[in-house]
Amino acid sequence: MNKPALATVFLVVMIDLLGFGIVLPLLPFYAQEFAASAVTIGLLYSVYSFMQLIFSPIWGSLSDRIGRRPIMLLSTFGAVLAYIIFGLAETLGVLFFSRIIAGVMGGNISTAQAYIADVTDKENRAKGMGLIGAAFGIGFVVGPASATLLIHSSFHDFVGSIGLIEFADWMRTNKFALPGFFAAFLSFCSFLMVLLKLPETVDTSKEKPAGMSRPSVFTPRFWRQLSKQKSTTSRGFLIPLIIGFFLLSFGESSLYSAFPLFAEQELNLTAEQVGIQFFYIGIVAVIIQGFLIKPLTNRFAEEKIFLVGNVLMILGLASIPLAADTFQLAMALCLMAVGKSLNTPTITSLISQEAEEEHVGAVMGTAQGMSGLGRMIGPTWGGALFAVYFGIPFVATAAIVGGTLWIGWSLVRTSPTA
């Protein structure tokens, strides 16, 4: 296991996701500056995931051919441009354009996962993938907190009090510009780390086998090609695992719309209290994926951890509408977060093990694209079902995510070590 390379790719992804975490919670409020409707705000989130669905497999396939570094350089620099456009947006159309660019260039996560697969062996693969999850957790904890600071009037007053009066006035007038520019700065730091510190792991001098160049996930030919990208140790679970990744992302993202509505209407929680609940989820992800996944995978087979994670996630989702107070809600969310923190690094590890070495990037890009599709559908699904009855989105989503239990159980049955 190449620890220096793992540390570098973790820092690259974490810094980039800090910028993502800064911008994400501000989108609804920024869009309302341009009189955007609730549907339009939802589309701002969905268009990013839709672009990822299309382009993640493309970037992954290219990373197999031209190397991981060029794609990570392109994606991190693309994020810089997207966040600058975000900060400069003066119309809703420009704001949409920034999200489209961010989605198109969002190939760094899947390429980072392929990079981790390159520098880890089977025994350490889940730990390496857990670093991506930990980076997500840190990004979603520190990012929103930074966004709150950057737009808060007390911060503007402080800046003015140290003599930067014109800058403070500019921040008050352009409330969402500084967070966008700060996110761009973070992504530029990520770009520099890739440029200066990240070694290439793909031997680009070798002739690459044909397959999955210029892929489109909307064609049967793409999925036929994907099913052939199997390693010598593959058990034939590549497509089911990718579908499982979609279901898990769909289940998690359904919370984005349904959970705040439930917390507000049924438990009378404020926006700040809802934010604290999301903070707990991020902390759980950091602890488990950053520190506990390694000792767990040393003791238990990845297939078993994946299955247990699915069970806990489903139970957590289904128990959310049963919560009668803030403590019970926190316990349900914690159960779900523990499950998601267990099954995410193990499923990405298992997917990478199913893939042929020459096509790891393409396969991880496809998995990330399908995850994006889940994140695109989930919020709309959750909001629509909540309008029918507050408990339906959580129970129905848990039932759908239950499909991953068959995948996990089948993996356990066929594993020589489980």
Short mmCIF file of C-alpha atoms in Angstrom, two decimals:
data_model
loop_
_atom_site.label_atom_id
_atom_site.label_comp_id
_atom_site.label_asym_id
_atom_site.label_seq_id
_atom_site.Cartn_x
_atom_site.Cartn_y
_atom_site.Cartn_z
CA MET A 1 0.00 0.00 0.00
CA ASN A 2 1.47 3.34 -1.12
CA LYS A 3 0.76 5.46 1.95
CA PRO A 4 2.22 8.78 0.65
CA ALA A 5 0.11 8.53 -2.51
CA LEU A 6 -2.99 7.65 -0.47
CA ALA A 7 -2.40 10.62 1.83
CA THR A 8 -2.02 12.94 -1.15
CA VAL A 9 -5.16 11.75 -2.93
CA PHE A 10 -7.10 12.02 0.36
CA LEU A 11 -5.99 15.64 0.81
CA VAL A 12 -6.79 16.43 -2.84
CA VAL A 13 -10.33 15.07 -2.54
CA MET A 14 -10.91 16.53 0.94
CA ILE A 15 -9.85 20.06 -0.06
CA ASP A 16 -11.98 19.89 -3.20
CA LEU A 17 -14.99 18.63 -1.23
CA LEU A 18 -14.61 21.46 1.27
CA GLY A 19 -15.37 23.79 -1.61
CA PHE A 20 -18.27 21.60 -2.65
CA GLY A 21 -19.60 21.65 0.91
CA ILE A 22 -19.39 25.45 0.98
CA VAL A 23 -21.41 25.95 -2.19
CA LEU A 24 -24.02 23.19 -1.79
CA PRO A 25 -26.08 24.59 1.14
CA LEU A 26 -26.07 28.10 -0.39
CA LEU A 27 -27.68 27.07 -3.67
CA PRO A 28 -31.34 27.46 -2.60
CA PHE A 29 -30.74 30.88 -1.07
CA TYR A 30 -28.66 32.07 -4.04
CA ALA A 31 -31.33 30.88 -6.47
CA GLN A 32 -34.03 32.72 -4.51
CA GLU A 33 -32.13 35.94 -5.24
CA PHE A 34 -33.25 35.36 -8.84
CA ALA A 35 -36.85 34.44 -7.86
CA ALA A 36 -36.32 30.72 -8.54
CA SER A 37 -39.20 28.37 -7.71
CA ALA A 38 -38.87 25.23 -5.56
CA VAL A 39 -38.85 23.10 -8.72
CA THR A 40 -36.09 25.21 -10.24
CA ILE A 41 -34.01 24.89 -7.08
CA GLY A 42 -34.42 21.13 -7.28
CA LEU A 43 -33.22 21.21 -10.88
CA LEU A 44 -30.10 23.10 -9.78
CA TYR A 45 -29.18 20.07 -7.69
CA SER A 46 -30.27 17.52 -10.28
CA VAL A 47 -28.41 19.02 -13.26
CA TYR A 48 -25.08 18.48 -11.48
CA SER A 49 -25.82 14.79 -10.87
CA PHE A 50 -27.14 14.37 -14.43
CA MET A 51 -23.89 15.72 -15.87
CA GLN A 52 -21.97 13.34 -13.60
CA LEU A 53 -24.06 10.43 -14.90
CA ILE A 54 -22.99 11.25 -18.45
CA PHE A 55 -19.38 12.31 -17.97
CA SER A 56 -18.04 10.22 -15.06
CA PRO A 57 -17.77 7.08 -17.24
CA ILE A 58 -16.07 9.14 -19.95
CA TRP A 59 -13.45 10.57 -17.60
CA GLY A 60 -12.95 7.15 -16.02
CA SER A 61 -12.35 5.54 -19.40
CA LEU A 62 -9.94 8.29 -20.41
CA SER A 63 -8.04 7.89 -17.15
CA ASP A 64 -7.40 4.24 -18.08
CA ARG A 65 -5.82 5.42 -21.34
CA ILE A 66 -4.04 8.71 -20.68
CA GLY A 67 -3.50 8.37 -16.91
CA ARG A 68 -5.14 9.44 -13.65
CA ARG A 69 -3.21 12.69 -13.22
CA PRO A 70 -4.45 14.43 -16.40
CA ILE A 71 -8.08 13.71 -15.52
CA MET A 72 -7.68 14.85 -11.92
CA LEU A 73 -5.89 18.00 -13.12
CA LEU A 74 -8.70 18.69 -15.57
CA SER A 75 -11.48 18.03 -13.05
CA THR A 76 -9.97 20.10 -10.24
CA PHE A 77 -9.21 23.02 -12.56
CA GLY A 78 -12.72 22.70 -14.00
CA ALA A 79 -14.06 23.03 -10.45
CA VAL A 80 -12.07 26.27 -10.09
CA LEU A 81 -13.81 27.69 -13.16
CA ALA A 82 -17.24 26.46 -12.01
CA TYR A 83 -16.91 28.11 -8.59
CA ILE A 84 -15.65 31.39 -10.11
CA ILE A 85 -18.71 31.44 -12.37
CA PHE A 86 -20.83 30.69 -9.29
CA GLY A 87 -19.35 33.70 -7.51
CA LEU A 88 -19.88 35.97 -10.52
CA ALA A 89 -23.44 34.82 -11.32
CA GLU A 90 -25.89 37.67 -11.78
CA THR A 91 -28.65 35.65 -13.43
CA LEU A 92 -30.27 32.28 -12.84
CA GLY A 93 -28.99 31.09 -16.21
CA VAL A 94 -25.37 31.75 -15.21
CA LEU A 95 -25.94 29.94 -11.92
CA PHE A 96 -27.23 26.92 -13.85
CA PHE A 97 -24.20 27.15 -16.14
CA SER A 98 -21.88 26.98 -13.12
CA ARG A 99 -23.61 23.80 -11.92
CA ILE A 100 -23.43 22.24 -15.38
CA ILE A 101 -19.68 22.94 -15.60
CA ALA A 102 -19.19 21.55 -12.09
CA GLY A 103 -21.07 18.36 -13.02
CA VAL A 104 -19.22 17.89 -16.31
CA MET A 105 -15.86 18.33 -14.59
CA GLY A 106 -16.82 16.25 -11.55
CA GLY A 107 -14.59 13.34 -12.52
CA ASN A 108 -12.17 13.62 -9.63
CA ILE A 109 -14.06 11.31 -7.25
CA SER A 110 -14.28 8.31 -9.58
CA THR A 111 -10.71 8.89 -10.81
CA ALA A 112 -9.51 9.13 -7.21
CA GLN A 113 -11.24 5.81 -6.49
CA ALA A 114 -9.50 4.27 -9.51
CA TYR A 115 -6.20 5.74 -8.25
CA ILE A 116 -6.75 4.13 -4.85
CA ALA A 117 -7.45 0.81 -6.57
CA ASP A 118 -4.10 1.22 -8.37
CA VAL A 119 -2.05 1.71 -5.20
CA THR A 120 -3.74 -0.74 -2.80
CA ASP A 121 -4.00 -4.49 -2.63
CA LYS A 122 -7.20 -6.39 -1.92
CA GLU A 123 -6.62 -6.44 1.85
CA ASN A 124 -6.24 -2.64 2.05
CA ARG A 125 -8.68 -1.63 -0.69
CA ALA A 126 -11.66 -0.90 1.58
CA LYS A 127 -9.50 1.22 3.90
CA GLY A 128 -8.33 3.24 0.91
CA MET A 129 -11.87 3.71 -0.35
CA GLY A 130 -12.87 4.71 3.17
CA LEU A 131 -10.59 7.73 2.84
CA ILE A 132 -12.89 9.08 0.12
CA GLY A 133 -15.85 8.66 2.47
CA ALA A 134 -13.95 10.38 5.27
CA ALA A 135 -13.13 13.24 2.89
CA PHE A 136 -16.85 13.52 2.10
CA GLY A 137 -17.64 13.61 5.82
CA ILE A 138 -15.11 16.35 6.50
CA GLY A 139 -16.32 18.32 3.49
CA PHE A 140 -19.94 18.15 4.63
CA VAL A 141 -19.04 19.11 8.20
CA VAL A 142 -16.51 21.91 7.64
CA GLY A 143 -17.87 23.16 4.30
CA PRO A 144 -21.36 24.26 5.45
CA ALA A 145 -19.88 25.74 8.64
CA SER A 146 -17.46 27.79 6.52
CA ALA A 147 -20.31 28.92 4.28
CA THR A 148 -22.28 30.10 7.31
CA LEU A 149 -19.27 32.11 8.51
CA LEU A 150 -18.55 33.69 5.13
CA ILE A 151 -22.10 35.00 4.64
CA HIS A 152 -22.73 36.02 8.26
CA SER A 153 -23.09 39.73 8.99
CA SER A 154 -20.84 39.51 12.06
CA PHE A 155 -17.98 38.31 9.87
CA HIS A 156 -18.55 41.22 7.50
CA ASP A 157 -18.54 43.60 10.49
CA PHE A 158 -15.28 42.07 11.72
CA VAL A 159 -13.63 42.55 8.33
CA GLY A 160 -14.76 46.18 8.34
CA SER A 161 -13.46 46.68 11.88
CA ILE A 162 -9.90 45.77 10.87
CA GLY A 163 -9.86 48.49 8.23
CA LEU A 164 -11.09 46.61 5.16
CA ILE A 165 -14.24 48.71 4.92
CA GLU A 166 -14.64 48.57 1.14
CA PHE A 167 -14.12 44.81 1.12
CA ALA A 168 -16.71 44.41 3.89
CA ASP A 169 -19.20 46.53 1.91
CA TRP A 170 -18.53 44.39 -1.16
CA MET A 171 -19.24 41.20 0.83
CA ARG A 172 -22.52 42.62 2.09
CA THR A 173 -23.57 43.62 -1.42
CA ASN A 174 -22.38 40.36 -3.05
CA LYS A 175 -23.34 37.93 -0.31
CA PHE A 176 -22.64 34.71 -2.23
CA ALA A 177 -19.59 35.83 -4.19
CA LEU A 178 -16.97 35.28 -1.48
CA PRO A 179 -18.04 31.67 -0.73
CA GLY A 180 -17.81 30.91 -4.46
CA PHE A 181 -14.37 32.47 -4.79
CA PHE A 182 -13.14 30.76 -1.62
CA ALA A 183 -14.36 27.41 -2.98
CA ALA A 184 -12.49 28.19 -6.21
CA PHE A 185 -9.34 28.90 -4.18
CA LEU A 186 -9.67 25.54 -2.39
CA SER A 187 -10.07 23.70 -5.69
CA PHE A 188 -7.03 25.52 -7.05
CA CYS A 189 -5.05 24.27 -4.04
CA SER A 190 -6.30 20.78 -4.89
CA PHE A 191 -5.17 21.31 -8.50
CA LEU A 192 -1.68 22.32 -7.34
CA MET A 193 -1.39 19.25 -5.11
CA VAL A 194 -2.18 16.97 -8.05
CA LEU A 195 0.24 18.87 -10.27
CA LEU A 196 3.14 18.88 -7.82
CA LYS A 197 2.68 15.88 -5.52
CA LEU A 198 0.60 13.13 -7.13
CA PRO A 199 2.56 10.51 -9.12
CA GLU A 200 0.99 8.74 -12.09
CA THR A 201 -0.09 5.12 -11.57
CA VAL A 202 -1.08 4.17 -15.13
CA ASP A 203 1.60 2.99 -17.53
CA THR A 204 0.56 5.06 -20.54
CA SER A 205 3.31 3.50 -22.70
CA LYS A 206 1.49 0.17 -22.72
CA GLU A 207 -0.94 -0.48 -25.54
CA LYS A 208 -4.43 -0.40 -24.14
CA PRO A 209 -7.07 -3.01 -25.03
CA ALA A 210 -10.10 -1.80 -26.89
CA GLY A 211 -13.34 -1.26 -25.08
CA MET A 212 -15.50 1.40 -23.50
CA SER A 213 -13.97 4.36 -25.31
CA ARG A 214 -16.41 7.28 -25.61
CA PRO A 215 -19.07 5.39 -23.60
CA SER A 216 -22.68 6.38 -23.21
CA VAL A 217 -24.58 4.92 -20.28
CA PHE A 218 -27.83 5.25 -22.24
CA THR A 219 -26.96 2.57 -24.81
CA PRO A 220 -27.27 -1.24 -24.46
CA ARG A 221 -23.82 -1.54 -26.10
CA PHE A 222 -22.25 0.30 -23.17
CA TRP A 223 -23.69 -2.15 -20.63
CA ARG A 224 -22.70 -5.14 -22.77
CA GLN A 225 -19.15 -3.80 -22.86
CA LEU A 226 -19.20 -3.12 -19.14
CA SER A 227 -20.23 -6.68 -18.33
CA LYS A 228 -17.08 -7.90 -20.14
CA GLN A 229 -14.69 -5.75 -18.07
CA LYS A 230 -14.12 -8.46 -15.47
CA SER A 231 -10.99 -9.34 -13.55
CA THR A 232 -9.67 -12.89 -13.42
CA THR A 233 -11.06 -13.20 -9.89
CA SER A 234 -14.49 -11.74 -10.75
CA ARG A 235 -17.52 -13.58 -9.39
CA GLY A 236 -19.90 -11.99 -11.89
CA PHE A 237 -21.28 -9.35 -9.52
CA LEU A 238 -20.10 -6.21 -11.32
CA ILE A 239 -23.50 -5.13 -12.68
CA PRO A 240 -25.41 -6.01 -9.45
CA LEU A 241 -22.86 -4.06 -7.40
CA ILE A 242 -23.19 -0.99 -9.62
CA ILE A 243 -26.97 -1.23 -9.31
CA GLY A 244 -26.51 -1.56 -5.55
CA PHE A 245 -24.37 1.59 -5.54
CA PHE A 246 -27.21 3.39 -7.31
CA LEU A 247 -29.75 2.16 -4.74
CA LEU A 248 -27.61 3.22 -1.77
CA SER A 249 -27.05 6.71 -3.20
CA PHE A 250 -30.74 6.97 -4.00
CA GLY A 251 -31.64 6.01 -0.43
CA GLU A 252 -29.26 8.51 1.13
CA SER A 253 -30.22 11.41 -1.16
CA SER A 254 -33.95 10.91 -0.56
CA LEU A 255 -33.22 12.36 2.88
CA TYR A 256 -32.13 15.70 1.42
CA SER A 257 -35.71 16.81 0.82
CA ALA A 258 -37.86 14.55 3.04
CA PHE A 259 -35.84 14.71 6.26
CA PRO A 260 -35.82 18.53 6.71
CA LEU A 261 -39.56 18.62 5.97
CA PHE A 262 -40.23 15.89 8.54
CA ALA A 263 -38.01 17.55 11.15
CA GLU A 264 -39.72 20.90 10.70
CA GLN A 265 -43.35 19.80 10.40
CA GLU A 266 -43.45 16.85 12.80
CA LEU A 267 -40.80 17.78 15.41
CA ASN A 268 -40.80 21.59 15.07
CA LEU A 269 -37.03 21.74 14.51
CA THR A 270 -35.40 24.90 13.20
CA ALA A 271 -33.05 25.07 10.23
CA GLU A 272 -30.10 25.29 12.62
CA GLN A 273 -31.25 22.15 14.49
CA VAL A 274 -31.64 20.30 11.20
CA GLY A 275 -28.11 21.38 10.30
CA ILE A 276 -26.83 19.90 13.55
CA GLN A 277 -28.39 16.54 12.63
CA PHE A 278 -26.54 16.58 9.30
CA PHE A 279 -23.40 17.49 11.26
CA TYR A 280 -23.78 14.25 13.23
CA ILE A 281 -23.99 12.26 9.99
CA GLY A 282 -20.75 13.82 8.78
CA ILE A 283 -18.97 13.06 12.06
CA VAL A 284 -20.06 9.41 11.91
CA ALA A 285 -18.72 9.14 8.35
CA VAL A 286 -15.36 10.61 9.35
CA ILE A 287 -14.93 8.31 12.38
CA ILE A 288 -15.95 5.05 10.69
CA GLN A 289 -14.51 5.53 7.21
CA GLY A 290 -11.42 7.37 8.37
CA PHE A 291 -10.46 5.28 11.41
CA LEU A 292 -12.56 2.14 11.95
CA ILE A 293 -12.92 0.61 8.48
CA LYS A 294 -9.31 -0.69 8.47
CA PRO A 295 -9.55 -2.74 11.73
CA LEU A 296 -13.02 -3.93 10.72
CA THR A 297 -11.85 -5.22 7.32
CA ASN A 298 -8.85 -6.84 9.00
CA ARG A 299 -11.21 -8.89 11.17
CA PHE A 300 -14.28 -9.40 8.95
CA ALA A 301 -14.76 -10.06 5.25
CA GLU A 302 -15.75 -7.02 3.19
CA GLU A 303 -18.84 -8.86 1.98
CA LYS A 304 -20.11 -9.25 5.56
CA ILE A 305 -19.43 -5.61 6.41
CA PHE A 306 -21.28 -4.56 3.26
CA LEU A 307 -24.29 -6.70 4.17
CA VAL A 308 -24.38 -5.46 7.79
CA GLY A 309 -24.10 -1.87 6.55
CA ASN A 310 -27.11 -2.40 4.28
CA VAL A 311 -29.18 -3.83 7.13
CA LEU A 312 -28.33 -0.91 9.44
CA MET A 313 -29.02 1.68 6.74
CA ILE A 314 -32.43 0.18 5.98
CA LEU A 315 -33.37 0.01 9.66
CA GLY A 316 -32.25 3.61 10.17
CA LEU A 317 -34.27 4.87 7.21
CA ALA A 318 -37.40 3.01 8.26
CA SER A 319 -37.18 4.22 11.88
CA ILE A 320 -36.92 7.95 11.09
CA PRO A 321 -40.72 8.54 10.92
CA LEU A 322 -41.08 6.73 14.27
CA ALA A 323 -38.97 9.37 16.05
CA ALA A 324 -41.01 11.32 18.60
CA ASP A 325 -38.26 13.73 19.67
CA THR A 326 -34.83 15.03 18.71
CA PHE A 327 -32.95 12.28 20.56
CA GLN A 328 -34.85 9.48 18.82
CA LEU A 329 -34.34 11.21 15.48
CA ALA A 330 -30.60 11.47 16.13
CA MET A 331 -30.48 7.75 16.96
CA ALA A 332 -32.28 6.82 13.73
CA LEU A 333 -30.00 9.03 11.66
CA CYS A 334 -26.95 7.66 13.45
CA LEU A 335 -28.04 4.09 12.64
CA MET A 336 -28.47 5.03 8.99
CA ALA A 337 -25.14 6.88 8.92
CA VAL A 338 -23.28 3.93 10.46
CA GLY A 339 -24.76 1.64 7.81
CA LYS A 340 -23.89 4.02 4.97
CA SER A 341 -20.36 4.47 6.33
CA LEU A 342 -19.88 0.70 6.34
CA ASN A 343 -21.35 -0.13 2.95
CA THR A 344 -19.88 2.74 0.88
CA PRO A 345 -16.15 1.91 1.16
CA THR A 346 -16.81 -1.83 0.94
CA ILE A 347 -19.01 -1.60 -2.17
CA THR A 348 -16.50 0.61 -3.99
CA SER A 349 -13.73 -1.81 -3.01
CA LEU A 350 -15.77 -4.79 -4.24
CA ILE A 351 -16.58 -3.02 -7.53
CA SER A 352 -12.89 -2.29 -8.15
CA GLN A 353 -12.02 -5.94 -7.48
CA GLU A 354 -14.57 -7.09 -10.06
CA ALA A 355 -13.09 -4.81 -12.74
CA GLU A 356 -10.35 -5.76 -15.15
CA GLU A 357 -7.13 -3.90 -14.32
CA GLU A 358 -7.04 -2.01 -17.62
CA HIS A 359 -10.63 -0.78 -17.14
CA VAL A 360 -10.74 0.15 -13.44
CA GLY A 361 -11.17 3.85 -14.27
CA ALA A 362 -14.05 3.21 -16.66
CA VAL A 363 -15.80 0.93 -14.18
CA MET A 364 -15.38 3.31 -11.23
CA GLY A 365 -16.57 6.17 -13.43
CA THR A 366 -19.68 4.19 -14.34
CA ALA A 367 -20.34 3.40 -10.68
CA GLN A 368 -19.97 7.06 -9.76
CA GLY A 369 -22.25 8.05 -12.63
CA MET A 370 -24.95 5.65 -11.41
CA SER A 371 -24.47 7.05 -7.92
CA GLY A 372 -25.09 10.48 -9.44
CA LEU A 373 -28.30 9.19 -11.00
CA GLY A 374 -29.45 8.05 -7.55
CA ARG A 375 -28.64 11.48 -6.11
CA MET A 376 -30.57 13.08 -8.96
CA ILE A 377 -33.76 11.04 -8.44
CA GLY A 378 -33.70 10.69 -4.64
CA PRO A 379 -34.56 14.27 -3.55
CA THR A 380 -37.51 14.53 -5.96
CA TRP A 381 -38.77 11.10 -4.87
CA GLY A 382 -38.52 12.00 -1.18
CA GLY A 383 -40.25 15.35 -1.55
CA ALA A 384 -43.07 13.97 -3.70
CA LEU A 385 -43.87 11.12 -1.29
CA PHE A 386 -43.69 13.40 1.74
CA ALA A 387 -46.51 15.43 0.24
CA VAL A 388 -48.67 12.28 0.40
CA TYR A 389 -47.83 11.29 3.99
CA PHE A 390 -44.81 12.09 6.15
CA GLY A 391 -43.78 8.49 6.79
CA ILE A 392 -44.06 7.15 3.24
CA PRO A 393 -40.75 8.40 1.78
CA PHE A 394 -38.69 6.78 4.53
CA VAL A 395 -40.47 3.42 4.59
CA ALA A 396 -40.78 3.18 0.79
CA THR A 397 -37.13 4.12 0.32
CA ALA A 398 -36.05 1.55 2.91
CA ALA A 399 -38.04 -1.09 1.00
CA ILE A 400 -36.31 -0.19 -2.29
CA VAL A 401 -32.86 -0.10 -0.71
CA GLY A 402 -33.74 -3.56 0.60
CA GLY A 403 -32.73 -4.84 -2.84
CA THR A 404 -29.12 -4.49 -1.71
CA LEU A 405 -29.68 -7.23 0.88
CA TRP A 406 -29.89 -9.83 -1.89
CA ILE A 407 -26.64 -8.52 -3.38
CA GLY A 408 -24.89 -8.60 -0.01
CA TRP A 409 -26.19 -12.06 0.90
CA SER A 410 -25.18 -13.47 -2.49
CA LEU A 411 -21.68 -12.03 -2.06
CA VAL A 412 -21.34 -13.57 1.41
CA ARG A 413 -22.44 -16.97 0.10
CA THR A 414 -19.88 -16.95 -2.71
CA SER A 415 -16.98 -15.49 -0.72
CA PRO A 416 -14.21 -17.92 0.26
CA THR A 417 -13.33 -15.79 3.31
CA ALA A 418 -16.77 -14.67 4.56
#
